[in-house]
GROMACS .gro file of C-alpha atoms in nm:
model
  425
    1MET     CA    1  -0.124  -3.322  -0.077
    2ASN     CA    2  -0.212  -3.731  -0.008
    3GLN     CA    3  -0.535  -3.914   0.050
    4MET     CA    4  -0.395  -3.900   0.444
    5GLU     CA    5  -0.366  -3.560   0.462
    6THR     CA    6  -0.684  -3.506   0.279
    7GLU     CA    7  -0.874  -3.695   0.564
    8LYS     CA    8  -0.676  -3.493   0.827
    9THR     CA    9  -0.758  -3.174   0.689
   10ALA     CA   10  -1.142  -3.240   0.627
   11ARG     CA   11  -1.246  -3.064   0.986
   12VAL     CA   12  -1.023  -2.794   1.008
   13PHE     CA   13  -1.158  -2.498   1.112
   14CYS     CA   14  -1.035  -2.207   0.931
   15ILE     CA   15  -0.968  -1.814   0.929
   16GLY     CA   16  -1.061  -1.483   0.779
   17PRO     CA   17  -1.117  -1.439   0.378
   18GLN     CA   18  -0.784  -1.520   0.242
   19TYR     CA   19  -0.804  -1.898   0.370
   20GLY     CA   20  -1.149  -1.953   0.337
   21GLY     CA   21  -1.255  -1.757   0.058
   22LEU     CA   22  -1.548  -1.580   0.233
   23LYS     CA   23  -1.572  -1.202   0.239
   24SER     CA   24  -1.496  -1.089   0.540
   25ASP     CA   25  -1.836  -0.996   0.744
   26GLU     CA   26  -1.893  -1.389   0.701
   27THR     CA   27  -1.939  -1.600   1.015
   28SER     CA   28  -2.129  -1.943   0.930
   29LEU     CA   29  -1.991  -2.257   0.934
   30GLY     CA   30  -2.026  -2.502   0.675
   31SER     CA   31  -1.822  -2.720   0.429
   32MET     CA   32  -1.693  -2.554   0.133
   33GLU     CA   33  -1.514  -2.674  -0.180
   34SER     CA   34  -1.319  -2.330  -0.352
   35GLU     CA   35  -1.026  -2.279  -0.571
   36LYS     CA   36  -0.928  -2.001  -0.311
   37SER     CA   37  -0.901  -2.260  -0.011
   38PRO     CA   38  -0.557  -2.394   0.018
   39VAL     CA   39  -0.726  -2.730   0.083
   40LYS     CA   40  -1.071  -2.896   0.011
   41ASP     CA   41  -1.389  -2.963   0.188
   42MET     CA   42  -1.282  -2.698   0.517
   43ALA     CA   43  -1.530  -2.593   0.774
   44CYS     CA   44  -1.467  -2.214   0.742
   45LEU     CA   45  -1.476  -1.879   0.966
   46GLY     CA   46  -1.537  -1.553   0.890
   47LEU     CA   47  -1.313  -1.258   1.092
   48ARG     CA   48  -1.576  -1.152   1.249
   49ALA     CA   49  -1.596  -1.446   1.432
   50PHE     CA   50  -1.290  -1.301   1.579
   51LYS     CA   51  -1.362  -0.984   1.605
   52GLY     CA   52  -1.232  -0.979   1.991
   53LEU     CA   53  -0.869  -1.132   1.940
   54ARG     CA   54  -0.597  -0.862   1.866
   55PRO     CA   55  -0.388  -0.935   1.501
   56ASP     CA   56  -0.097  -1.084   1.716
   57GLU     CA   57  -0.308  -1.324   1.867
   58LYS     CA   58  -0.486  -1.367   1.541
   59GLU     CA   59  -0.161  -1.465   1.395
   60SER     CA   60  -0.058  -1.739   1.667
   61LEU     CA   61  -0.404  -1.891   1.726
   62LEU     CA   62  -0.487  -2.257   1.716
   63PHE     CA   63  -0.792  -2.395   1.529
   64GLY     CA   64  -0.979  -2.666   1.451
   65SER     CA   65  -0.978  -3.025   1.561
   66LEU     CA   66  -0.849  -3.315   1.320
   67LEU     CA   67  -0.882  -3.660   1.312
   68SER     CA   68  -0.584  -3.721   1.500
   69ARG     CA   69  -0.634  -3.526   1.859
   70ARG     CA   70  -0.256  -3.482   1.877
   71GLU     CA   71  -0.239  -3.232   1.598
   72TRP     CA   72  -0.369  -2.902   1.446
   73PHE     CA   73  -0.425  -2.732   1.188
   74CYS     CA   74  -0.254  -2.377   1.201
   75LEU     CA   75  -0.215  -2.021   1.081
   76THR     CA   76   0.136  -1.886   1.217
   77GLY     CA   77   0.286  -1.592   1.081
   78GLY     CA   78   0.076  -1.593   0.801
   79LYS     CA   79   0.125  -1.959   0.650
   80ILE     CA   80  -0.106  -2.301   0.696
   81ALA     CA   81   0.064  -2.607   0.816
   82ILE     CA   82  -0.046  -2.883   1.001
   83HIS     CA   83   0.154  -2.972   1.357
   84ASP     CA   84   0.153  -3.293   1.473
   85GLU     CA   85   0.248  -3.233   1.846
   86ASP     CA   86   0.356  -3.610   1.844
   87SER     CA   87   0.673  -3.593   1.631
   88ASN     CA   88   0.680  -3.164   1.702
   89SER     CA   89   0.691  -3.171   1.322
   90VAL     CA   90   0.507  -2.912   1.122
   91THR     CA   91   0.421  -2.957   0.765
   92ASP     CA   92   0.357  -2.635   0.512
   93LEU     CA   93   0.075  -2.656   0.310
   94LYS     CA   94   0.080  -2.438   0.019
   95ASN     CA   95  -0.084  -2.150   0.017
   96GLU     CA   96  -0.192  -1.974  -0.291
   97ASN     CA   97  -0.353  -1.678  -0.161
   98ASN     CA   98  -0.041  -1.556   0.036
   99PRO     CA   99   0.151  -1.296  -0.184
  100ALA     CA  100   0.427  -1.333   0.060
  101GLU     CA  101   0.556  -1.651  -0.104
  102ASN     CA  102   0.549  -1.514  -0.424
  103SER     CA  103   0.784  -1.324  -0.555
  104ASP     CA  104   0.589  -1.036  -0.736
  105LEU     CA  105   0.556  -0.878  -0.408
  106ILE     CA  106   0.531  -0.507  -0.342
  107VAL     CA  107   0.572  -0.365   0.009
  108SER     CA  108   0.510  -0.050   0.092
  109PHE     CA  109   0.609   0.147   0.431
  110GLY     CA  110   0.537   0.416   0.581
  111GLU     CA  111   0.185   0.545   0.721
  112MET     CA  112  -0.188   0.506   0.756
  113LEU     CA  113  -0.451   0.750   0.898
  114ILE     CA  114  -0.846   0.808   0.856
  115ASP     CA  115  -0.915   1.089   0.600
  116PHE     CA  116  -1.217   1.326   0.713
  117VAL     CA  117  -1.358   1.461   0.377
  118PRO     CA  118  -1.584   1.780   0.362
  119THR     CA  119  -1.928   1.610   0.263
  120ALA     CA  120  -1.960   1.990   0.063
  121SER     CA  121  -1.668   2.140  -0.132
  122GLY     CA  122  -1.531   2.461  -0.162
  123VAL     CA  123  -1.576   2.550   0.195
  124SER     CA  124  -1.361   2.599   0.517
  125LEU     CA  125  -1.335   2.328   0.798
  126ALA     CA  126  -1.531   2.520   0.988
  127VAL     CA  127  -1.803   2.580   0.775
  128ALA     CA  128  -1.829   2.262   0.650
  129PRO     CA  129  -2.162   2.074   0.727
  130ALA     CA  130  -2.033   1.735   0.805
  131PHE     CA  131  -1.764   1.516   0.658
  132LYS     CA  132  -1.696   1.177   0.521
  133LYS     CA  133  -1.438   0.927   0.761
  134ALA     CA  134  -1.241   0.753   0.462
  135PRO     CA  135  -0.921   0.594   0.521
  136GLY     CA  136  -0.586   0.651   0.379
  137GLY     CA  137  -0.257   0.727   0.429
  138ALA     CA  138   0.007   0.792   0.085
  139PRO     CA  139   0.183   0.383   0.158
  140ALA     CA  140  -0.112   0.210   0.233
  141ASN     CA  141  -0.263   0.340  -0.041
  142VAL     CA  142  -0.086   0.228  -0.277
  143ALA     CA  143  -0.066  -0.140  -0.127
  144VAL     CA  144  -0.461  -0.120  -0.148
  145GLY     CA  145  -0.458  -0.021  -0.495
  146ILE     CA  146  -0.214  -0.285  -0.589
  147ALA     CA  147  -0.431  -0.545  -0.397
  148LYS     CA  148  -0.729  -0.375  -0.557
  149LEU     CA  149  -0.582  -0.436  -0.943
  150GLY     CA  150  -0.508  -0.753  -0.905
  151GLY     CA  151  -0.106  -0.753  -0.772
  152HIS     CA  152   0.081  -0.849  -0.452
  153ALA     CA  153   0.092  -0.614  -0.205
  154ALA     CA  154   0.213  -0.564   0.159
  155PHE     CA  155   0.218  -0.294   0.416
  156ILE     CA  156   0.454  -0.216   0.675
  157GLY     CA  157   0.344   0.017   0.987
  158LYS     CA  158   0.178   0.108   1.300
  159VAL     CA  159  -0.171   0.259   1.368
  160GLY     CA  160  -0.298   0.293   1.678
  161ASP     CA  161  -0.435   0.020   1.908
  162ASP     CA  162  -0.815   0.194   1.894
  163GLU     CA  163  -1.110   0.205   1.698
  164PHE     CA  164  -0.980   0.342   1.418
  165GLY     CA  165  -0.651   0.143   1.385
  166HIS     CA  166  -0.869  -0.187   1.407
  167MET     CA  167  -1.052  -0.051   1.149
  168LEU     CA  168  -0.755   0.096   0.926
  169ALA     CA  169  -0.609  -0.307   1.004
  170ASP     CA  170  -0.935  -0.481   0.891
  171ILE     CA  171  -0.966  -0.282   0.578
  172LEU     CA  172  -0.582  -0.371   0.445
  173MET     CA  173  -0.729  -0.736   0.508
  174GLU     CA  174  -1.072  -0.707   0.369
  175ASN     CA  175  -0.850  -0.552   0.032
  176GLY     CA  176  -0.629  -0.890   0.047
  177VAL     CA  177  -0.289  -0.696   0.113
  178VAL     CA  178  -0.139  -0.865   0.337
  179ASP     CA  179  -0.070  -0.693   0.666
  180LYS     CA  180   0.196  -0.855   0.896
  181GLY     CA  181   0.373  -0.553   0.863
  182LEU     CA  182   0.100  -0.348   1.024
  183LEU     CA  183   0.180  -0.257   1.459
  184PHE     CA  184  -0.084  -0.128   1.696
  185ASP     CA  185   0.054   0.103   1.966
  186ILE     CA  186  -0.093   0.086   2.265
  187ASN     CA  187   0.026   0.478   2.358
  188ALA     CA  188  -0.016   0.656   2.076
  189ARG     CA  189  -0.365   0.726   1.845
  190THR     CA  190  -0.443   0.682   1.494
  191ALA     CA  191  -0.347   0.976   1.279
  192LEU     CA  192  -0.628   1.182   1.158
  193ALA     CA  193  -0.649   1.436   0.873
  194PHE     CA  194  -0.902   1.696   0.815
  195VAL     CA  195  -0.950   1.752   0.414
  196THR     CA  196  -1.032   2.098   0.304
  197LEU     CA  197  -1.117   1.999  -0.062
  198ARG     CA  198  -1.193   2.362  -0.275
  199SER     CA  199  -1.427   2.395  -0.635
  200ASP     CA  200  -1.180   2.186  -0.850
  201GLY     CA  201  -1.182   1.890  -0.617
  202GLU     CA  202  -0.773   2.013  -0.488
  203ARG     CA  203  -0.711   2.010  -0.086
  204GLU     CA  204  -0.509   2.148   0.179
  205PHE     CA  205  -0.480   1.924   0.500
  206MET     CA  206  -0.499   1.950   0.845
  207PHE     CA  207  -0.375   1.666   1.110
  208TYR     CA  208  -0.394   1.500   1.404
  209ARG     CA  209  -0.018   1.284   1.500
  210ASN     CA  210   0.124   1.469   1.789
  211PRO     CA  211   0.287   1.185   1.830
  212SER     CA  212   0.046   0.939   1.637
  213ALA     CA  213   0.142   0.595   1.587
  214ASP     CA  214   0.278   0.614   1.248
  215MET     CA  215   0.556   0.818   1.381
  216LEU     CA  216   0.667   0.579   1.655
  217LEU     CA  217   0.790   0.256   1.484
  218THR     CA  218   1.106   0.162   1.532
  219GLU     CA  219   1.362  -0.065   1.359
  220ALA     CA  220   1.292  -0.305   1.571
  221GLU     CA  221   1.016  -0.347   1.460
  222LEU     CA  222   1.035  -0.378   1.149
  223ASP     CA  223   0.921  -0.746   0.947
  224LYS     CA  224   1.270  -0.838   0.800
  225ASP     CA  225   1.113  -1.141   0.661
  226LEU     CA  226   0.836  -0.920   0.443
  227ILE     CA  227   1.102  -0.653   0.364
  228GLN     CA  228   1.320  -0.935   0.190
  229GLN     CA  229   1.108  -1.065   0.004
  230ALA     CA  230   0.963  -0.720  -0.191
  231ARG     CA  231   1.077  -0.713  -0.534
  232ILE     CA  232   0.992  -0.386  -0.551
  233PHE     CA  233   1.001  -0.144  -0.196
  234HIS     CA  234   0.770   0.191  -0.196
  235TYR     CA  235   0.805   0.479   0.068
  236GLY     CA  236   0.715   0.826   0.085
  237SER     CA  237   0.875   1.120   0.300
  238ILE     CA  238   0.639   1.188   0.564
  239SER     CA  239   0.783   0.891   0.784
  240LEU     CA  240   1.179   1.086   0.771
  241ILE     CA  241   0.966   1.344   0.969
  242THR     CA  242   1.065   1.252   1.341
  243GLU     CA  243   1.236   0.945   1.549
  244PRO     CA  244   1.201   0.671   1.593
  245CYS     CA  245   1.032   0.622   1.259
  246ARG     CA  246   1.300   0.779   1.057
  247THR     CA  247   1.556   0.541   1.160
  248ALA     CA  248   1.343   0.272   1.060
  249HIS     CA  249   1.246   0.424   0.743
  250LEU     CA  250   1.636   0.438   0.653
  251ALA     CA  251   1.721   0.071   0.787
  252ALA     CA  252   1.400  -0.121   0.559
  253MET     CA  253   1.575   0.151   0.304
  254LYS     CA  254   1.883  -0.054   0.359
  255MET     CA  255   1.806  -0.353   0.369
  256ALA     CA  256   1.514  -0.385   0.058
  257LYS     CA  257   1.848  -0.253  -0.172
  258ASN     CA  258   2.102  -0.540   0.003
  259SER     CA  259   1.783  -0.767  -0.103
  260GLY     CA  260   1.813  -0.675  -0.433
  261ALA     CA  261   1.435  -0.477  -0.431
  262LEU     CA  262   1.399  -0.167  -0.652
  263LEU     CA  263   1.309   0.102  -0.455
  264SER     CA  264   1.013   0.357  -0.564
  265TYR     CA  265   0.956   0.689  -0.395
  266ASP     CA  266   0.704   0.935  -0.413
  267PRO     CA  267   0.775   1.250  -0.169
  268ASN     CA  268   0.446   1.318  -0.139
  269VAL     CA  269   0.501   1.641  -0.004
  270ARG     CA  270   0.310   1.759   0.284
  271LEU     CA  271   0.461   2.119   0.432
  272PRO     CA  272   0.265   2.138   0.782
  273LEU     CA  273   0.407   1.834   0.909
  274TRP     CA  274   0.725   1.958   0.887
  275PRO     CA  275   0.961   2.230   1.101
  276SER     CA  276   0.969   2.447   0.799
  277PRO     CA  277   1.027   2.390   0.430
  278GLU     CA  278   1.390   2.377   0.407
  279GLN     CA  279   1.417   2.098   0.664
  280ALA     CA  280   1.167   1.919   0.399
  281ARG     CA  281   1.354   1.947   0.106
  282LYS     CA  282   1.669   1.860   0.307
  283ALA     CA  283   1.529   1.486   0.440
  284ILE     CA  284   1.367   1.463   0.120
  285PHE     CA  285   1.649   1.543  -0.083
  286SER     CA  286   1.831   1.271   0.182
  287ILE     CA  287   1.712   0.992   0.034
  288TRP     CA  288   1.683   1.065  -0.325
  289ASP     CA  289   1.932   0.891  -0.445
  290GLU     CA  290   1.873   0.574  -0.353
  291ALA     CA  291   1.582   0.558  -0.529
  292ASP     CA  292   1.496   0.350  -0.849
  293VAL     CA  293   1.191   0.508  -1.002
  294ILE     CA  294   1.065   0.811  -0.838
  295LYS     CA  295   0.743   0.996  -0.863
  296VAL     CA  296   0.677   1.335  -0.792
  297SER     CA  297   0.375   1.588  -0.887
  298ASP     CA  298   0.376   1.910  -1.059
  299ASP     CA  299   0.345   2.122  -0.724
  300GLU     CA  300   0.647   1.906  -0.597
  301VAL     CA  301   0.852   2.024  -0.874
  302ALA     CA  302   0.847   2.411  -0.789
  303PHE     CA  303   0.891   2.353  -0.414
  304LEU     CA  304   1.180   2.105  -0.444
  305THR     CA  305   1.338   2.311  -0.717
  306ASN     CA  306   1.245   2.655  -0.490
  307GLY     CA  307   1.038   2.781  -0.755
  308GLY     CA  308   1.139   2.635  -1.096
  309ASP     CA  309   0.912   2.611  -1.370
  310TYR     CA  310   0.788   2.220  -1.388
  311GLU     CA  311   0.710   2.233  -1.708
  312LYS     CA  312   1.074   2.319  -1.871
  313ASP     CA  313   1.297   2.006  -1.924
  314GLU     CA  314   1.594   2.162  -1.803
  315VAL     CA  315   1.420   2.208  -1.499
  316ILE     CA  316   1.288   1.903  -1.412
  317GLU     CA  317   1.691   1.730  -1.556
  318THR     CA  318   1.784   1.859  -1.258
  319LEU     CA  319   1.606   1.632  -1.040
  320MET     CA  320   1.787   1.357  -1.234
  321ARG     CA  321   2.011   1.114  -1.047
  322PRO     CA  322   2.339   0.825  -1.230
  323GLY     CA  323   2.138   0.543  -1.048
  324LEU     CA  324   1.735   0.693  -1.135
  325LYS     CA  325   1.558   0.481  -1.359
  326LEU     CA  326   1.292   0.660  -1.405
  327LEU     CA  327   1.149   1.004  -1.305
  328LEU     CA  328   0.761   1.104  -1.326
  329VAL     CA  329   0.619   1.433  -1.319
  330THR     CA  330   0.190   1.377  -1.262
  331GLU     CA  331   0.027   1.676  -1.367
  332GLY     CA  332  -0.298   1.619  -1.235
  333GLU     CA  333  -0.590   1.673  -1.588
  334LYS     CA  334  -0.331   1.700  -1.803
  335GLY     CA  335  -0.175   1.323  -1.725
  336CYS     CA  336   0.218   1.270  -1.684
  337ARG     CA  337   0.564   1.318  -1.822
  338TYR     CA  338   0.874   1.041  -1.791
  339TYR     CA  339   1.210   1.101  -1.844
  340SER     CA  340   1.457   0.802  -1.827
  341LYS     CA  341   1.813   0.759  -1.922
  342GLY     CA  342   1.714   0.671  -2.287
  343PHE     CA  343   1.417   0.860  -2.310
  344ARG     CA  344   1.161   1.157  -2.228
  345GLY     CA  345   0.771   1.196  -2.281
  346LYS     CA  346   0.450   1.279  -2.216
  347ILE     CA  347   0.116   1.085  -2.122
  348ASN     CA  348  -0.192   1.308  -2.151
  349GLY     CA  349  -0.419   1.276  -1.957
  350LEU     CA  350  -0.832   1.145  -1.925
  351ALA     CA  351  -1.131   1.341  -1.844
  352VAL     CA  352  -1.320   1.278  -1.581
  353ASN     CA  353  -1.531   1.477  -1.360
  354THR     CA  354  -1.335   1.508  -1.069
  355VAL     CA  355  -1.469   1.557  -0.743
  356ASP     CA  356  -1.215   1.469  -0.531
  357THR     CA  357  -0.771   1.457  -0.584
  358THR     CA  358  -0.700   1.284  -0.282
  359GLY     CA  359  -0.560   0.969  -0.394
  360ALA     CA  360  -0.503   1.006  -0.732
  361GLY     CA  361  -0.104   1.060  -0.715
  362ASP     CA  362  -0.094   0.685  -0.515
  363ALA     CA  363  -0.338   0.504  -0.773
  364TYR     CA  364  -0.139   0.633  -1.051
  365VAL     CA  365   0.192   0.459  -0.853
  366ALA     CA  366  -0.007   0.153  -0.823
  367ALA     CA  367  -0.070   0.103  -1.120
  368LEU     CA  368   0.274   0.164  -1.246
  369LEU     CA  369   0.446  -0.098  -0.996
  370THR     CA  370   0.166  -0.374  -1.032
  371GLU     CA  371   0.262  -0.371  -1.410
  372LEU     CA  372   0.664  -0.286  -1.289
  373VAL     CA  373   0.631  -0.574  -1.133
  374LYS     CA  374   0.553  -0.849  -1.402
  375ASP     CA  375   0.854  -0.718  -1.600
  376MET     CA  376   1.133  -0.490  -1.489
  377SER     CA  377   1.265  -0.433  -1.844
  378LEU     CA  378   0.927  -0.146  -1.887
  379LEU     CA  379   1.177   0.083  -1.778
  380GLU     CA  380   1.400  -0.002  -2.083
  381ASP     CA  381   1.101   0.006  -2.347
  382GLU     CA  382   0.934   0.332  -2.460
  383LYS     CA  383   0.694   0.187  -2.648
  384ARG     CA  384   0.563  -0.024  -2.354
  385LEU     CA  385   0.626   0.243  -2.075
  386ARG     CA  386   0.391   0.459  -2.236
  387GLU     CA  387   0.113   0.188  -2.257
  388VAL     CA  388   0.146   0.145  -1.855
  389LEU     CA  389   0.174   0.487  -1.806
  390LEU     CA  390  -0.186   0.573  -1.958
  391PHE     CA  391  -0.282   0.259  -1.759
  392ALA     CA  392  -0.184   0.460  -1.465
  393ASN     CA  393  -0.368   0.785  -1.606
  394GLY     CA  394  -0.639   0.599  -1.611
  395ALA     CA  395  -0.688   0.446  -1.246
  396GLY     CA  396  -0.549   0.821  -1.109
  397ALA     CA  397  -0.803   0.997  -1.332
  398ILE     CA  398  -1.124   0.709  -1.199
  399THR     CA  399  -0.981   0.787  -0.846
  400THR     CA  400  -1.100   1.174  -0.843
  401THR     CA  401  -1.450   1.101  -0.900
  402GLU     CA  402  -1.539   1.024  -0.577
  403LYS     CA  403  -1.468   1.162  -0.224
  404GLY     CA  404  -1.179   0.981  -0.050
  405ALA     CA  405  -0.860   0.784  -0.086
  406ILE     CA  406  -0.947   0.405  -0.018
  407PRO     CA  407  -1.305   0.376  -0.091
  408ALA     CA  408  -1.231   0.564  -0.471
  409LEU     CA  409  -0.944   0.323  -0.601
  410PRO     CA  410  -1.058   0.148  -0.869
  411ASP     CA  411  -1.047  -0.260  -0.988
  412ARG     CA  412  -0.837  -0.302  -1.369
  413ALA     CA  413  -1.188  -0.359  -1.533
  414ALA     CA  414  -1.290  -0.027  -1.428
  415VAL     CA  415  -0.915   0.165  -1.562
  416MET     CA  416  -0.967  -0.066  -1.896
  417SER     CA  417  -1.319  -0.009  -1.959
  418LEU     CA  418  -1.250   0.371  -1.894
  419LEU     CA  419  -1.022   0.376  -2.121
  420SER     CA  420  -1.186   0.155  -2.380
  421LYS     CA  421  -1.429   0.467  -2.413
  422THR     CA  422  -1.255   0.794  -2.312
  423GLN     CA  423  -0.964   0.980  -2.528
  424ALA     CA  424  -0.637   1.102  -2.421
  425LEU     CA  425  -0.630   1.416  -2.345
   0.00000   0.00000   0.00000
């Protein structure tokens, strides 16, 4: 940036933590200089000052006066630029904190919702004394997990234009997830899920989505630019249950694959949401052959193979496909197993005090993808892959030590600390 540009941006107002280096609850004005800022000596406003605006209004907002009355510093589509009205030109300023400008972007597609987790374990929903509100939804969990581990993540989906929906949007932003693909529906509510915790931390779900906003995402609403920037595109199967989201899901997958992205699939089977187990199995397998990496749990192996024994390699091998680069089977506290064309093996789990297993598989996937996006050759190097899968086991283990999914997702330091202190089982 030359001296003239520096002078022009000296009295700029900047919105939000990603562009001002401020925390999301800060609203003070002032001059600052930060490595996180795209320009120096900026007057900044925190996000809360703009709480009354809709997210789409934030993106088109012109804010801050420059030395020239005919120029504005503006945020458009997640980029920062100077707009000169006299010449009607826009000059982009490089923003190092915008993940969408990097080549290691991981885009998660699907549902984001509110989990209500009982404060007591081992009781039914009817007798639970109280519930803890926790943001969740498997694809969103993965996106936040990636961001917490230092990766670059974006989320595509839809929530209700309600208090819960806007809370979830804030959570994405606060965790550094690119949320330009998140939409709000004025005609449907944000999905809710009540979770029953067994005494061992395992859970069952009761969903409220008839229909919820995530089910109403259409192909026309997809952020095509964001999808085409993805190096890895991650998704589940819940978005396949009903239209129009099913068509949007298939279109997004095709778009990502045509753009050269690696496709990551975690079916995340939730049978209460499906009309029947048979329809769930059919839909889950309908996109199986497209994926490059698939993660399933031991219980899901049994379901997908009609009662097959997940501990037998020959059962797992029925899930392999010619184009599948890596198949992962998570086994809870026992760890995970991995299968590829060239090798197979097992990584033991890590001992922790389990409270709630919600989100553990998503943390595992987030850790895997965070490392994989840095170097795709991991898929062909068993030694390095084993190191990454141990890291993923650690991320999953930590997530079980707290109730709720997103609140429990660890950062990199926490995972490395666990690995340094704990021997694999």
